[in-house]
Short mmCIF file of C-alpha atoms and ligand atoms in Angstrom, two decimals:
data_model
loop_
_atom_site.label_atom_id
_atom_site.label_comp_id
_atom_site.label_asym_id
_atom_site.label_seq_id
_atom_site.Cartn_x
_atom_site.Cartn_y
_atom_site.Cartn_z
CA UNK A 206 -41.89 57.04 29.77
CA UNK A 207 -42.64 56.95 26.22
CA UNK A 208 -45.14 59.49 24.98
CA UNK A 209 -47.35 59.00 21.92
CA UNK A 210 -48.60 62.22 20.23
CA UNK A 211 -51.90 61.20 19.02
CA UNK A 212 -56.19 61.44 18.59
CA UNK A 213 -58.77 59.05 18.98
CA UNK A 214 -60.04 58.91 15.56
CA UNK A 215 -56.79 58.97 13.49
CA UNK A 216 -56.38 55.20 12.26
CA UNK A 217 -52.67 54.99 12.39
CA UNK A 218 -52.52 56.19 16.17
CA UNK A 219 -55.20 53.56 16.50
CA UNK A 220 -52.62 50.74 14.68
CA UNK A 221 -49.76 52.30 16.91
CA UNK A 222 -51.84 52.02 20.74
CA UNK A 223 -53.13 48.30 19.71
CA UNK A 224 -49.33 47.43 18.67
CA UNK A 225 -48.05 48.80 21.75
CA UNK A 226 -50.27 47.57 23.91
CA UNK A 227 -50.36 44.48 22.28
CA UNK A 228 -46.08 44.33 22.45
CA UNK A 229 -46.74 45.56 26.28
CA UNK A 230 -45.17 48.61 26.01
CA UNK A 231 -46.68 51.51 28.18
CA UNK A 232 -46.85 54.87 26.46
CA UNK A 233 -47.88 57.93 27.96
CA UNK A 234 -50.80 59.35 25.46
CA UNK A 235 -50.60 62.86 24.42
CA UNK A 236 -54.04 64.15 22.70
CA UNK A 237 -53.03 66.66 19.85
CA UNK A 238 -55.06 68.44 17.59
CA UNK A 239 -53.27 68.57 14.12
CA UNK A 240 -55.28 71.40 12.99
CA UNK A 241 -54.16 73.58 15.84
CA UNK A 242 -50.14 72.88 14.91
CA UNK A 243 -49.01 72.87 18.37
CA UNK A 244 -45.55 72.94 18.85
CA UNK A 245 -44.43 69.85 20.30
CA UNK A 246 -45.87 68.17 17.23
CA UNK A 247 -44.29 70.51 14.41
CA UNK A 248 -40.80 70.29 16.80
CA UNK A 249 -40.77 66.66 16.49
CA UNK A 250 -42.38 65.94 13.11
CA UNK A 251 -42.58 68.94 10.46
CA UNK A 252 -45.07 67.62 8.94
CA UNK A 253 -47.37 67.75 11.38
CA UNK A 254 -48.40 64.91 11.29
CA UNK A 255 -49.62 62.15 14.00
CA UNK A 256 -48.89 59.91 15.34
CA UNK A 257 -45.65 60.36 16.89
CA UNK A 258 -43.61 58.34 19.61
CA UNK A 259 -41.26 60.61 22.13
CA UNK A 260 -38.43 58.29 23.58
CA UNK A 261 -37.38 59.31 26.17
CA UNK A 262 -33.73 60.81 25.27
CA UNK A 263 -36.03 63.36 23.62
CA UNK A 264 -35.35 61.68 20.24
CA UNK A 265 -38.91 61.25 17.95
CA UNK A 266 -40.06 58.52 15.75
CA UNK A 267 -42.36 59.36 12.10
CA UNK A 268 -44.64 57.65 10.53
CA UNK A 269 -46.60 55.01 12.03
CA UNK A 270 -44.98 51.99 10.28
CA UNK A 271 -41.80 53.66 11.61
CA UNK A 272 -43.57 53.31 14.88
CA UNK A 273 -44.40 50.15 14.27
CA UNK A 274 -40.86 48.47 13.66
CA UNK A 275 -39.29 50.56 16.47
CA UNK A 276 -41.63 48.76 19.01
CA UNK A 277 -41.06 45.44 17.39
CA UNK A 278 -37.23 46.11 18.20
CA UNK A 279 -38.14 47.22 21.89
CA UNK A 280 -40.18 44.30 22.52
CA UNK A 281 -37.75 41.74 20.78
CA UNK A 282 -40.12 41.02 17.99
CA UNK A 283 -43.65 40.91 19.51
CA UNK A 284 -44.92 42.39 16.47
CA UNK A 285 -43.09 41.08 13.63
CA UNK A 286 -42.63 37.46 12.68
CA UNK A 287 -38.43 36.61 12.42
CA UNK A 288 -39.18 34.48 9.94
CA UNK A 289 -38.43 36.58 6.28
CA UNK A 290 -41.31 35.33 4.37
CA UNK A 291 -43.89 35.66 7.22
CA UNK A 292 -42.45 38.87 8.31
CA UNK A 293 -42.63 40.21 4.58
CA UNK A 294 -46.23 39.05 4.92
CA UNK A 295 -46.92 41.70 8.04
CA UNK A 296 -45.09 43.81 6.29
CA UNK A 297 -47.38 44.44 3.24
CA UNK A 298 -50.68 43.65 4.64
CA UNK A 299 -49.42 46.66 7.70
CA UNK A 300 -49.12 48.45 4.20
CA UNK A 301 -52.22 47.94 2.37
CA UNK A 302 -54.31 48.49 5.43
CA UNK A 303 -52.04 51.52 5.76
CA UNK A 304 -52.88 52.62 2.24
CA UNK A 305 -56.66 51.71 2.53
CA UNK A 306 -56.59 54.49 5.33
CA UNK A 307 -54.19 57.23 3.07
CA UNK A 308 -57.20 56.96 0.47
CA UNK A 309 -59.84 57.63 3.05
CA UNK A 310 -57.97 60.12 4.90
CA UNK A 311 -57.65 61.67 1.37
CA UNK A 312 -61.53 61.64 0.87
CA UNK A 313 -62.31 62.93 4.46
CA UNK A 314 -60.23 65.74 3.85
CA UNK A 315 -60.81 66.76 0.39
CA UNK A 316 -64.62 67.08 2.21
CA UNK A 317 -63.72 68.79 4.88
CA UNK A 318 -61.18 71.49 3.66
CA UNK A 319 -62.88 72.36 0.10
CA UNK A 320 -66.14 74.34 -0.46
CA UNK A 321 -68.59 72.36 -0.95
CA UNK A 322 -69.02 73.65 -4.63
CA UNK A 323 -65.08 72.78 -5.27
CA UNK A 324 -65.60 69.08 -3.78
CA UNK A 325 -63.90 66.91 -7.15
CA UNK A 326 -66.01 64.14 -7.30
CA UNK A 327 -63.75 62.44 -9.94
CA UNK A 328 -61.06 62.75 -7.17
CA UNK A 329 -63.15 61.12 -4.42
CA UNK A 330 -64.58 57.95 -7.00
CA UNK A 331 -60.42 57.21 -7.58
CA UNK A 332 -59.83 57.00 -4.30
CA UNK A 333 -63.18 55.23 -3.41
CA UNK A 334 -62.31 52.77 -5.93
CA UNK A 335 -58.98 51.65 -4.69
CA UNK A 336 -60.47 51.25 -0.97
CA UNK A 337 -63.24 49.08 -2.34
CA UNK A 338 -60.52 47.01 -4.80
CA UNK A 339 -58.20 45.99 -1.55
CA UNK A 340 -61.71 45.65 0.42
CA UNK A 341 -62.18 43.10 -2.22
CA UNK A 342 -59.40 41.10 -2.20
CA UNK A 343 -59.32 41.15 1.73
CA UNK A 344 -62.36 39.89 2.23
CA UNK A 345 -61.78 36.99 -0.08
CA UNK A 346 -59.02 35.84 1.61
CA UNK A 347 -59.44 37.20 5.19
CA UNK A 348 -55.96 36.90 6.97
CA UNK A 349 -55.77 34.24 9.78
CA UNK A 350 -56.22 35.50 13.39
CA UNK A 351 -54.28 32.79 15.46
CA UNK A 352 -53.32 33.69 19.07
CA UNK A 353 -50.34 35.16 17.76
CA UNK A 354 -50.62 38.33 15.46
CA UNK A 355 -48.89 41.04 13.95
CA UNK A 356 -48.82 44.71 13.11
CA UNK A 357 -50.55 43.67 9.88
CA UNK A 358 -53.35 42.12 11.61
CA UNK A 359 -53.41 45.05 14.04
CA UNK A 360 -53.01 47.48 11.06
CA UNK A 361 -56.74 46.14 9.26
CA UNK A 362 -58.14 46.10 12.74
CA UNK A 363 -57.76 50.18 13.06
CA UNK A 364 -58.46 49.82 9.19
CA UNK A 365 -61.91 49.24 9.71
CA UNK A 366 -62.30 51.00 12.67
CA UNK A 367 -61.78 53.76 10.70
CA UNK A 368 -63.69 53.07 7.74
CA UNK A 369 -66.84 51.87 10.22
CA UNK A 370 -66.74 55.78 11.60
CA UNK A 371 -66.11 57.80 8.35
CA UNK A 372 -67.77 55.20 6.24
CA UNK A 373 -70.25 53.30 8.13
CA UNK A 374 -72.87 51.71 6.41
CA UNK A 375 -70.68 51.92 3.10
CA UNK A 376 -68.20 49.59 2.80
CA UNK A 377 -69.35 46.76 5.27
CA UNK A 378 -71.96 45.72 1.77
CA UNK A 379 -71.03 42.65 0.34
CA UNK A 380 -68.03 41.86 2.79
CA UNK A 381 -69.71 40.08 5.33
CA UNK A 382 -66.15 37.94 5.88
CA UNK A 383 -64.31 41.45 6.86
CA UNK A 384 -66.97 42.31 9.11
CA UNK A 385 -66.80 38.86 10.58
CA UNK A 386 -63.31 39.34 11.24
CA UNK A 387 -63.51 42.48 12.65
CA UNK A 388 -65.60 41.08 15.22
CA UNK A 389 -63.88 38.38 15.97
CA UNK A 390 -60.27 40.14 16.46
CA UNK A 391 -62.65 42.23 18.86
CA UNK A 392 -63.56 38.94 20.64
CA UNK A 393 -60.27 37.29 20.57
CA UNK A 394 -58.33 40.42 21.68
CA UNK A 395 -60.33 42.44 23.94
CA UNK A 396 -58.17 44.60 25.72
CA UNK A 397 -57.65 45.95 22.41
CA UNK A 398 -61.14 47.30 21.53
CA UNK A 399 -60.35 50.74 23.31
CA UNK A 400 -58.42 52.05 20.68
CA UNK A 401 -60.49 51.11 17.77
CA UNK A 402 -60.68 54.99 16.33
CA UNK A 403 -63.90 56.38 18.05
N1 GSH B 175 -48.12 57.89 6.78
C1 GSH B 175 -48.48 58.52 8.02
C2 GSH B 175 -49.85 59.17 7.90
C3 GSH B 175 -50.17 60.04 9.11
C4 GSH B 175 -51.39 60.92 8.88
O1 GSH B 175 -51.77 61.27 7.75
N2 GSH B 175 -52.03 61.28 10.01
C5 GSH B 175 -53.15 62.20 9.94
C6 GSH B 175 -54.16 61.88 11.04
S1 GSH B 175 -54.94 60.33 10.78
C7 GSH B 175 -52.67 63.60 10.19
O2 GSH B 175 -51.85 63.81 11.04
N3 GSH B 175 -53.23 64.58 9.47
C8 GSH B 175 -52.95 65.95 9.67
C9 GSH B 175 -52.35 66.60 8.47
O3 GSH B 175 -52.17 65.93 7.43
O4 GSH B 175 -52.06 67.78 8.56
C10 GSH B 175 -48.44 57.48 9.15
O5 GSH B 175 -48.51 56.29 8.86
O6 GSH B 175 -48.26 57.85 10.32
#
């Protein structure tokens, strides 16, 4: 069986579960602590980074967007529209949702793994900034949640997920429509809720 190295609160492993489950792929999940480099993560990504998908001729698939297409191949397409335009659509909104995480994974850590008196605010208001700009421009124009969605849709969902536990209370202001669709992915896809990151 597929196994997907992984941890609750990352939001691209997050992405990556929904999608598979979503696609109806079963994976068999592998808890890893990153900080703790063990050795079935640095073998099969050396950047120690998660999440990673074992197949199981022992090859191993980096980053999560990587992920992401590899399942839409397994499951002929479940995640990815055929149609070019549509597809490129996924595409970039799997991206920005993607790149709204790098910038808070970039403040979390530049938190966590400075002394407090070596914290660059500067640093943390240029990152802060982009999240809130594509915050902006998502929750005027909210993508569509029809029966049928995509990694992009999937990709926000763990988005927020992960903002809501590093950044609860901080960037829900003013973007009542995101929150709104937050909620109501959670009520249109419920079996999906589990791997919000927690
Ligand atoms: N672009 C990568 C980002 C992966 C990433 O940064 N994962 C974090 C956890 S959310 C990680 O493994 N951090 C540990 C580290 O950077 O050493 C992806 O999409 O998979």
């Amino acid at each position: 069986m597929l196994r997907l190295l992984y941890a609750s609160t990352s939001p691209y492993s997050s992405k990556v579960r929904m999608a598979a489950l979503y696609a109806g792929i079963a994976v068999d999940l592998v808890p890893v602590r990153t900080e703790d480099k063990p050795a079935e993560l640095i073998a099969s990504n050396p950047l120690g980074k998660i999440p990673v998908l074992v197949l199981d001729d022992g090859r191993s698939i980096h980053d999560s967007r990587a992920i992401t297409q590899h399942l839409n191949r397994m499951s002929k397409n479940a995640l990815f529209p055929r149609n070019p335009d549509k597809r490129l659509e996924a595409e970039v909104l799997e991206a920005l949702a993607d790149g709204i995480c790098d910038c808070a994974l970039s403040m979390v850590y530049e938190r966590r793994t400075r002394p407090e008196d070596m914290v660059y605010q500067p640093w943390l208001d240029r990152q802060w900034a982009k999240i809130t700009g594509a915050l902006d421009l998502l929750n005027a124009n909210p993508p569509k949640l029809p029966k049928k969605i995509t990694a992009g849709q999937i990709a926000l969902r763990a988005c927020l997920g992960y903002l809501s536990l590093r950044f609860a209370g901080k960037w829900e202001k003013g973007r009542n429509r995101l929150v709104r669709w937050a909620a109501r992915f959670d009520e249109k896809f419920p079996e999906l809720k589990s791997c919000v990151p927690a």
